[in-house]
C-alpha positions as a printed NumPy array, in Angstrom:
array([[ -4.463, -10.856,  18.213],
       [ -3.474,  -7.333,  18.765],
       [ -2.351,  -4.886,  17.079],
       [  0.006,  -1.949,  17.827],
       [  0.276,   1.37 ,  16.006],
       [  2.598,   3.74 ,  16.337],
       [  2.325,   7.059,  14.21 ],
       [  5.293,   9.606,  14.725],
       [  4.154,  13.394,  13.491],
       [  7.525,  13.933,  12.641],
       [  8.21 ,  17.676,  13.605],
       [  5.418,  17.594,  15.909],
       [  6.286,  19.566,  19.158],
       [  3.865,  20.913,  22.631],
       [  6.298,  22.92 ,  23.864],
       [  9.846,  24.213,  24.709],
       [ 11.712,  21.963,  26.226],
       [ 14.105,  23.146,  29.662],
       [ 17.017,  23.174,  27.893],
       [ 15.826,  24.193,  24.762],
       [ 17.687,  27.588,  24.491],
       [ 21.051,  26.249,  25.238],
       [ 21.694,  26.739,  21.076],
       [ 19.146,  28.808,  20.522],
       [ 17.595,  31.245,  23.082],
       [ 14.739,  32.139,  21.014],
       [ 14.011,  28.355,  21.712],
       [ 12.391,  28.649,  25.071],
       [  9.524,  29.986,  23.457],
       [  9.501,  26.9  ,  20.812],
       [  5.938,  25.746,  20.806],
       [  4.926,  23.994,  17.62 ],
       [  1.68 ,  22.958,  18.3  ],
       [  0.125,  26.538,  19.739],
       [  1.639,  28.352,  17.316],
       [  0.535,  25.72 ,  14.34 ],
       [ -3.012,  26.366,  15.919],
       [ -2.71 ,  30.156,  16.456],
       [ -1.642,  30.887,  12.762],
       [ -2.621,  28.549,  10.828],
       [ -5.575,  29.304,   8.262],
       [ -7.336,  27.426,   5.946],
       [ -8.198,  28.391,   2.856],
       [-11.959,  28.952,   4.274],
       [-10.224,  31.333,   6.661],
       [-10.924,  29.602,   9.935],
       [ -7.768,  27.713,  12.064],
       [ -7.516,  23.784,  11.415],
       [ -9.683,  21.712,  13.429],
       [ -8.05 ,  18.54 ,  15.054],
       [-10.841,  16.615,  16.632],
       [ -9.562,  13.142,  16.448],
       [ -6.229,  14.265,  17.961],
       [ -8.043,  16.012,  20.683],
       [-10.255,  12.831,  21.299],
       [ -6.912,  11.142,  22.083],
       [ -6.242,  13.474,  24.546],
       [ -3.94 ,  16.296,  22.863],
       [ -5.785,  18.94 ,  25.198],
       [ -4.864,  16.711,  28.078],
       [ -0.633,  17.997,  27.588],
       [ -1.551,  21.331,  25.481],
       [ -3.052,  23.848,  26.932],
       [ -4.315,  25.55 ,  23.869],
       [ -7.873,  26.74 ,  24.219],
       [ -9.505,  25.137,  21.043],
       [ -8.371,  22.024,  22.033],
       [-10.757,  19.612,  23.767],
       [ -9.726,  19.459,  28.309],
       [-11.457,  15.709,  27.892],
       [-12.564,  12.637,  26.022],
       [-14.63 ,   9.579,  26.056],
       [-12.534,   7.506,  24.656],
       [-10.124,   5.418,  26.457],
       [ -6.73 ,   7.192,  26.404],
       [ -3.595,   7.526,  27.847],
       [ -2.048,  11.216,  27.628],
       [  1.208,  12.753,  28.501],
       [  5.217,  13.754,  27.596],
       [  8.02 ,  12.987,  26.725],
       [ 11.15 ,  14.588,  26.844],
       [ 13.367,  13.392,  23.797],
       [ 15.707,  11.134,  25.254],
       [ 18.608,  12.145,  23.298],
       [ 20.862,  15.372,  22.59 ],
       [ 19.829,  17.855,  19.798],
       [ 16.78 ,  17.362,  17.866],
       [ 16.953,  14.976,  14.945],
       [ 14.326,  12.596,  13.385],
       [ 17.165,  10.076,  13.17 ],
       [ 17.956,  10.047,  16.547],
       [ 14.341,   9.961,  17.392],
       [ 13.079,   6.83 ,  16.251],
       [ 16.098,   5.194,  17.118],
       [ 15.567,   6.299,  21.062],
       [ 11.969,   5.097,  20.459],
       [ 12.216,   1.644,  19.224],
       [ 14.757,   1.002,  22.551],
       [ 17.877,   2.285,  21.43 ],
       [ 20.538,   3.867,  24.024],
       [ 21.215,   6.852,  21.627],
       [ 22.131,   9.544,  24.598],
       [ 25.805,   9.09 ,  23.64 ],
       [ 25.229,  10.544,  19.622],
       [ 29.021,  12.01 ,  18.47 ],
       [ 28.895,  15.992,  17.439],
       [ 31.268,  17.21 ,  14.983],
       [ 31.572,  19.526,  11.865],
       [ 32.824,  17.981,   8.242],
       [ 35.456,  21.11 ,   8.893],
       [ 37.251,  18.973,  11.812],
       [ 37.13 ,  15.736,   9.745],
       [ 37.675,  16.839,   5.867],
       [ 41.138,  14.793,   5.627],
       [ 39.91 ,  11.448,   6.957],
       [ 36.392,  11.554,   4.495],
       [ 38.224,  12.838,   1.028],
       [ 40.988,  10.354,   2.125],
       [ 37.719,   7.575,   2.147],
       [ 36.427,   9.047,  -0.665],
       [ 39.665,   9.044,  -2.898],
       [ 40.541,   5.543,  -1.882],
       [ 37.229,   4.689,  -2.987],
       [ 38.02 ,   6.128,  -6.804],
       [ 36.244,   9.569,  -6.54 ],
       [ 38.225,  12.701,  -7.783],
       [ 37.826,  14.963,  -4.232],
       [ 37.524,  18.922,  -3.736],
       [ 36.788,  22.004,  -1.538],
       [ 34.127,  24.32 ,  -3.186],
       [ 36.045,  28.245,  -2.968],
       [ 38.499,  27.147,  -0.107],
       [ 35.387,  25.956,   2.269],
       [ 35.068,  23.429,   4.418],
       [ 32.329,  21.145,   2.204],
       [ 33.224,  18.113,  -0.227],
       [ 33.16 ,  18.589,  -3.832],
       [ 33.061,  14.713,  -4.957],
       [ 32.896,  14.436,  -8.776],
       [ 32.498,  17.7  ,  -9.593],
       [ 28.37 ,  17.009,  -8.928],
       [ 27.881,  16.241,  -5.049],
       [ 28.259,  17.97 ,  -1.886],
       [ 29.597,  16.441,   1.422],
       [ 28.604,  18.903,   4.05 ],
       [ 27.279,  19.576,   7.6  ],
       [ 23.427,  19.167,   7.947],
       [ 21.981,  23.017,   8.195],
       [ 18.522,  21.905,   9.017],
       [ 19.564,  19.545,  12.486],
       [ 21.261,  21.21 ,  15.444],
       [ 24.384,  21.801,  14.638],
       [ 27.461,  18.735,  13.889],
       [ 24.54 ,  15.946,  14.45 ],
       [ 24.425,  15.014,  11.038],
       [ 26.394,  15.39 ,   7.399],
       [ 24.553,  15.332,   3.677],
       [ 25.531,  13.94 ,   0.635],
       [ 23.641,  15.896,  -1.865],
       [ 23.627,  15.436,  -5.242],
       [ 21.218,  16.437,  -7.806],
       [ 19.489,  13.649,  -9.764],
       [ 19.654,  15.858, -13.55 ],
       [ 23.574,  15.533, -13.18 ],
       [ 23.901,  11.474, -11.667],
       [ 22.069,   8.472, -10.537],
       [ 20.898,   7.967,  -6.861],
       [ 21.721,   4.446,  -7.175],
       [ 23.925,   2.913,  -8.558],
       [ 28.301,   2.412,  -8.398],
       [ 29.468,   6.718,  -8.597],
       [ 25.664,   7.215,  -7.494],
       [ 24.812,   9.793,  -4.409],
       [ 24.141,   6.812,  -2.168],
       [ 27.189,   5.263,  -2.679],
       [ 29.151,   8.433,  -1.687],
       [ 27.26 ,   8.493,   0.892],
       [ 27.756,   4.741,   2.263],
       [ 31.708,   5.385,   1.094],
       [ 31.424,   9.264,   3.684],
       [ 29.38 ,   6.526,   6.56 ],
       [ 32.669,   4.014,   7.159],
       [ 34.54 ,   7.649,   8.533],
       [ 31.737,   9.628,   9.951],
       [ 31.704,  10.171,  13.835],
       [ 28.052,  11.601,  13.732],
       [ 24.7  ,  10.348,  14.059],
       [ 23.627,  10.213,  10.454],
       [ 24.945,  10.576,   7.284],
       [ 22.16 ,  11.306,   4.285],
       [ 22.013,  10.867,   1.14 ],
       [ 19.896,  13.768,  -0.467],
       [ 19.073,  13.752,  -4.446],
       [ 16.496,  15.735,  -6.469],
       [ 15.986,  18.531,  -8.391],
       [ 17.492,  22.042,  -7.467],
       [ 16.617,  25.506,  -8.752],
       [ 20.311,  25.61 , -10.053],
       [ 23.343,  25.119,  -9.734],
       [ 23.945,  22.847,  -6.271],
       [ 26.913,  26.067,  -5.239],
       [ 24.372,  29.012,  -5.294],
       [ 22.457,  27.291,  -2.274],
       [ 25.497,  26.787,  -0.153],
       [ 25.257,  29.055,   2.784],
       [ 27.331,  29.397,   7.016],
       [ 25.396,  27.688,   8.981],
       [ 25.548,  27.577,  13.226],
       [ 28.073,  26.403,  15.52 ],
       [ 30.892,  26.849,  12.092],
       [ 29.257,  24.813,  10.33 ],
       [ 28.851,  25.378,   6.191],
       [ 26.337,  23.247,   4.123],
       [ 23.448,  22.892,   1.103],
       [ 20.331,  24.894,   1.91 ],
       [ 17.945,  22.534,   1.437],
       [ 14.837,  23.793,   1.495],
       [ 16.327,  27.284,  -0.274],
       [ 17.881,  24.839,  -3.683],
       [ 14.38 ,  23.552,  -4.543],
       [ 14.757,  19.72 ,  -3.679],
       [ 11.622,  19.723,  -1.329],
       [  9.386,  21.486,  -3.504],
       [ 10.446,  20.088,  -7.568],
       [  9.154,  16.669,  -6.75 ],
       [ 11.519,  13.497,  -7.635],
       [ 13.421,  13.276,  -3.787],
       [ 15.574,  10.691,  -3.324],
       [ 16.665,  10.239,   0.364],
       [ 18.676,   7.44 ,   2.496],
       [ 19.177,   7.923,   6.164],
       [ 23.066,   6.304,   6.713],
       [ 22.896,   5.777,  10.612],
       [ 25.963,   5.444,  13.432],
       [ 26.037,   1.142,  14.264],
       [ 23.073,   0.325,  16.182],
       [ 22.288,  -2.639,  17.914],
       [ 19.295,  -3.507,  16.375],
       [ 18.777,  -6.963,  17.944],
       [ 18.147,  -4.898,  20.83 ],
       [ 15.299,  -2.465,  19.384],
       [ 11.058,  -2.999,  18.946],
       [ 11.196,  -3.571,  15.186],
       [ 13.833,  -6.853,  15.865],
       [ 12.269,  -7.257,  18.626],
       [  8.994,  -8.529,  17.349],
       [  9.829, -10.426,  14.047],
       [ 12.122, -12.224,  16.255],
       [  8.683, -13.445,  18.522],
       [  6.843, -14.366,  15.127],
       [  5.151, -10.773,  14.84 ],
       [  4.687,  -9.168,  11.711],
       [  6.115,  -5.683,  11.489],
       [  5.35 ,  -3.427,   8.288],
       [  7.583,   0.447,   8.463],
       [  5.773,   3.068,   6.596],
       [  7.177,   6.443,   5.167],
       [ 10.281,   7.711,   6.87 ],
       [  9.94 ,   4.693,   9.114],
       [ 10.51 ,   2.594,   6.376],
       [ 13.707,   4.226,   5.907],
       [ 15.304,   4.841,   8.773],
       [ 14.216,   1.277,  11.039],
       [ 16.101,  -1.542,  10.659],
       [ 14.214,  -4.899,  10.584],
       [ 15.297,  -7.371,   8.105],
       [ 12.16 ,  -9.252,   8.114],
       [ 10.   ,  -5.979,   8.084],
       [  7.312,  -5.146,   5.079],
       [  8.674,  -1.441,   3.813],
       [  6.305,   0.404,   2.266],
       [  8.435,   4.442,   2.4  ],
       [  6.359,   7.501,   1.377],
       [  6.754,  10.748,   1.41 ],
       [  2.968,  12.234,   0.281],
       [  0.929,  11.879,   3.208],
       [ -2.337,  10.401,   1.837],
       [  0.108,   7.929,   1.113],
       [  1.234,   7.006,   3.965],
       [ -1.761,   6.917,   5.906],
       [ -3.446,   4.873,   3.088],
       [ -0.596,   2.196,   3.057],
       [ -0.778,   2.1  ,   7.314],
       [ -4.782,   1.598,   6.571],
       [ -3.942,  -1.244,   4.936],
       [ -1.961,  -2.466,   6.57 ],
       [ -4.095,  -2.766,   9.948],
       [ -6.93 ,  -3.878,   7.669],
       [ -4.465,  -7.114,   6.823],
       [ -5.727,  -8.317,   9.988],
       [ -4.145, -10.443,  12.983],
       [ -1.105,  -9.217,  15.301],
       [  1.947,  -7.521,  14.809],
       [  3.41 ,  -3.914,  14.401],
       [  3.038,  -0.974,  12.32 ],
       [  5.194,   2.121,  12.689],
       [  4.373,   5.442,  10.8  ],
       [  6.191,   8.485,   9.927],
       [  4.424,  11.083,   8.736],
       [  7.273,  13.49 ,   7.545],
       [  5.139,  16.454,   5.55 ],
       [  4.727,  18.124,   9.303],
       [  8.355,  18.634,   9.335],
       [  8.476,  19.478,   5.59 ],
       [  6.525,  22.325,   6.11 ],
       [  8.92 ,  22.913,   9.743],
       [ 11.36 ,  23.149,   7.487],
       [  9.933,  25.365,   5.156],
       [  8.17 ,  27.753,   8.033],
       [  4.722,  26.856,   5.921],
       [  2.666,  27.833,   9.526],
       [ -0.661,  27.114,   6.952],
       [  1.208,  24.437,   4.657],
       [  1.546,  22.494,   8.215],
       [ -2.034,  23.559,   9.909],
       [ -3.052,  21.419,   6.835],
       [ -1.036,  18.268,   6.666],
       [ -2.217,  17.782,  10.475],
       [ -6.06 ,  17.674,   9.755],
       [ -5.239,  15.566,   6.905],
       [ -3.503,  13.474,   9.732],
       [ -6.435,  13.538,  11.717],
       [ -8.626,  12.254,   9.353],
       [ -6.11 ,   9.549,   8.523],
       [ -6.529,   8.468,  12.613],
       [-10.388,   8.663,  12.956],
       [-10.043,   5.34 ,   9.919],
       [ -7.612,   4.083,  12.564],
       [ -9.641,   4.193,  15.924],
       [-12.369,   2.047,  13.557],
       [-10.366,  -0.305,  13.437],
       [ -8.376,  -0.777,  16.396],
       [-10.996,  -1.766,  18.838],
       [ -9.705,  -5.335,  20.686],
       [ -8.705,  -4.976,  23.774],
       [ -5.711,  -5.445,  23.25 ],
       [ -4.853,  -2.804,  20.381],
       [ -3.247,  -0.289,  20.618],
       [ -2.868,   3.371,  18.587],
       [  0.332,   6.072,  19.748],
       [  0.391,   8.831,  18.516],
       [  3.59 ,  10.698,  19.256],
       [  6.889,  12.839,  17.745],
       [ 10.699,  12.122,  17.747],
       [ 11.056,  16.708,  18.263],
       [  9.284,  20.332,  17.314],
       [  9.265,  21.772,  14.291],
       [  8.345,  24.912,  15.21 ],
       [  7.361,  27.025,  11.742],
       [  7.024,  30.223,  13.399],
       [  9.914,  30.192,  15.434],
       [ 11.542,  32.274,  12.491],
       [ 14.155,  29.782,  11.935],
       [ 14.392,  26.15 ,   9.426],
       [ 15.896,  24.336,  12.248],
       [ 14.257,  21.293,  14.593],
       [ 13.229,  22.279,  17.778],
       [ 14.05 ,  20.878,  21.12 ],
       [ 10.628,  20.349,  22.658],
       [  8.402,  17.839,  24.63 ],
       [  6.537,  15.497,  22.154],
       [  2.772,  14.093,  22.856],
       [  2.628,  10.618,  23.937],
       [ -1.041,   9.712,  22.358],
       [ -1.856,   6.016,  23.682],
       [ -5.635,   4.796,  22.239],
       [ -6.458,   1.407,  24.654],
       [ -9.685,  -0.275,  23.762],
       [-11.509,  -1.757,  26.304],
       [ -9.18 ,   0.121,  29.459],
       [-10.835,   2.348,  31.862],
       [-11.837,   6.423,  31.519],
       [ -9.266,   8.602,  29.687],
       [ -6.032,   9.788,  32.055],
       [ -3.221,  12.069,  32.444],
       [  0.344,  10.441,  32.215],
       [  3.237,  11.754,  34.432],
       [  6.184,  13.628,  31.845],
       [  8.997,  11.296,  30.63 ],
       [ 12.279,  11.661,  30.198],
       [ 12.834,   9.37 ,  27.049],
       [ 10.875,   8.414,  23.384],
       [ 12.843,   5.136,  24.435],
       [  9.703,   4.587,  27.251],
       [  7.534,   4.573,  24.289],
       [  9.337,   1.816,  22.349],
       [  9.201,   0.359,  25.541],
       [  5.265,   0.478,  26.056],
       [  4.412,  -0.823,  23.273],
       [  6.426,  -4.129,  23.41 ],
       [  4.889,  -4.756,  26.432],
       [  1.691,  -3.932,  25.047],
       [  2.479,  -6.969,  22.166],
       [  3.521,  -8.763,  24.78 ],
       [  7.316,  -8.828,  24.827],
       [  9.429,  -8.508,  27.387],
       [ 10.605,  -4.378,  27.26 ],
       [ 14.283,  -5.623,  29.124],
       [ 14.841,  -7.001,  25.276],
       [ 15.467,  -3.449,  23.979],
       [ 19.152,  -1.675,  25.327],
       [ 16.757,   0.794,  26.908],
       [ 13.539,   2.297,  27.902],
       [ 10.308,   1.616,  30.053],
       [  6.812,   0.638,  29.687],
       [  4.718,   3.483,  30.99 ],
       [  2.412,   3.064,  34.11 ],
       [ -1.238,   3.224,  32.484],
       [  0.335,   3.195,  28.643]])
């Protein structure tokens, strides 16, 4: 009756990958974990304390002096390269669940304006350019634009104020994003609705790689409450990803937090949430339900703190996650249970920009009943995390599109 729980700390990197400086040379210094531990301070003036992440082996894969170099827990700890281009949450999770995402399309909206505008017009919308910029205004309310928070050309957004129109329903923000998705060559079209500090055109700016888009953090969407987001991914064979593989084997599958929004599995129980306390509570509840199964949870507020370049907030969320992991460890005690803590990319709040950073991520695996702690070799793709989880659940990893189980995981 084994249970496998994957906790993804969104935007939690442990040091730059060798190609991190290809787009932004300064990113060769990216180190989300190290910079947060060095620069974040609690209201009491002390650095963040991460005893559970330390016990899970974080200090085995990151040299920060504040992390323990050893642990008595039966853990296997290593690092994973991302295994997909850029640094993106959607691509990271799809890869982690076993999809071959190594050939995502990279495209600016400017190069596909006519095609996108045509699809929206055919769907009955009014479409115009914003001040002759390569950005579309739909029905006078929704901006269709390059995503400025991921690497240029990876994602497009359809963004609107919830004060102006609904997120769901005919003619809403999500419906517009779905029309864009039908012709978009990029990995992800993201529908975003929220409460802004003013008209959205005020927050439009140029991005890297000749992109133009809404500066979502500056707009106030992230801090004003009521944020609605839906991630519409490129077509994938979801039957060859971990959640579907587990569900077809009769195992209960629970998707928590952002994972509930971006992973496909019709049989899964979905518990979407953004506040970290809610994500952790849902995850603990799913494990307490007992029996065997798969739980995949995403902690999003670390990523949001990275985008806001708020090192202190990032540290506070990490401490909150650390406390939640202690609860999970107390519940996952069977010999076949697994707790896997990892990330999907980096988001260094101290690097000097609000983009994701291309970093290795930790792979911390708690294996009750196994031998002493061990350091794993680096793995070349997040897909190996999904394959390792499949093996722990007694599933055939070759049922996934890609990925190899990590030896010793």
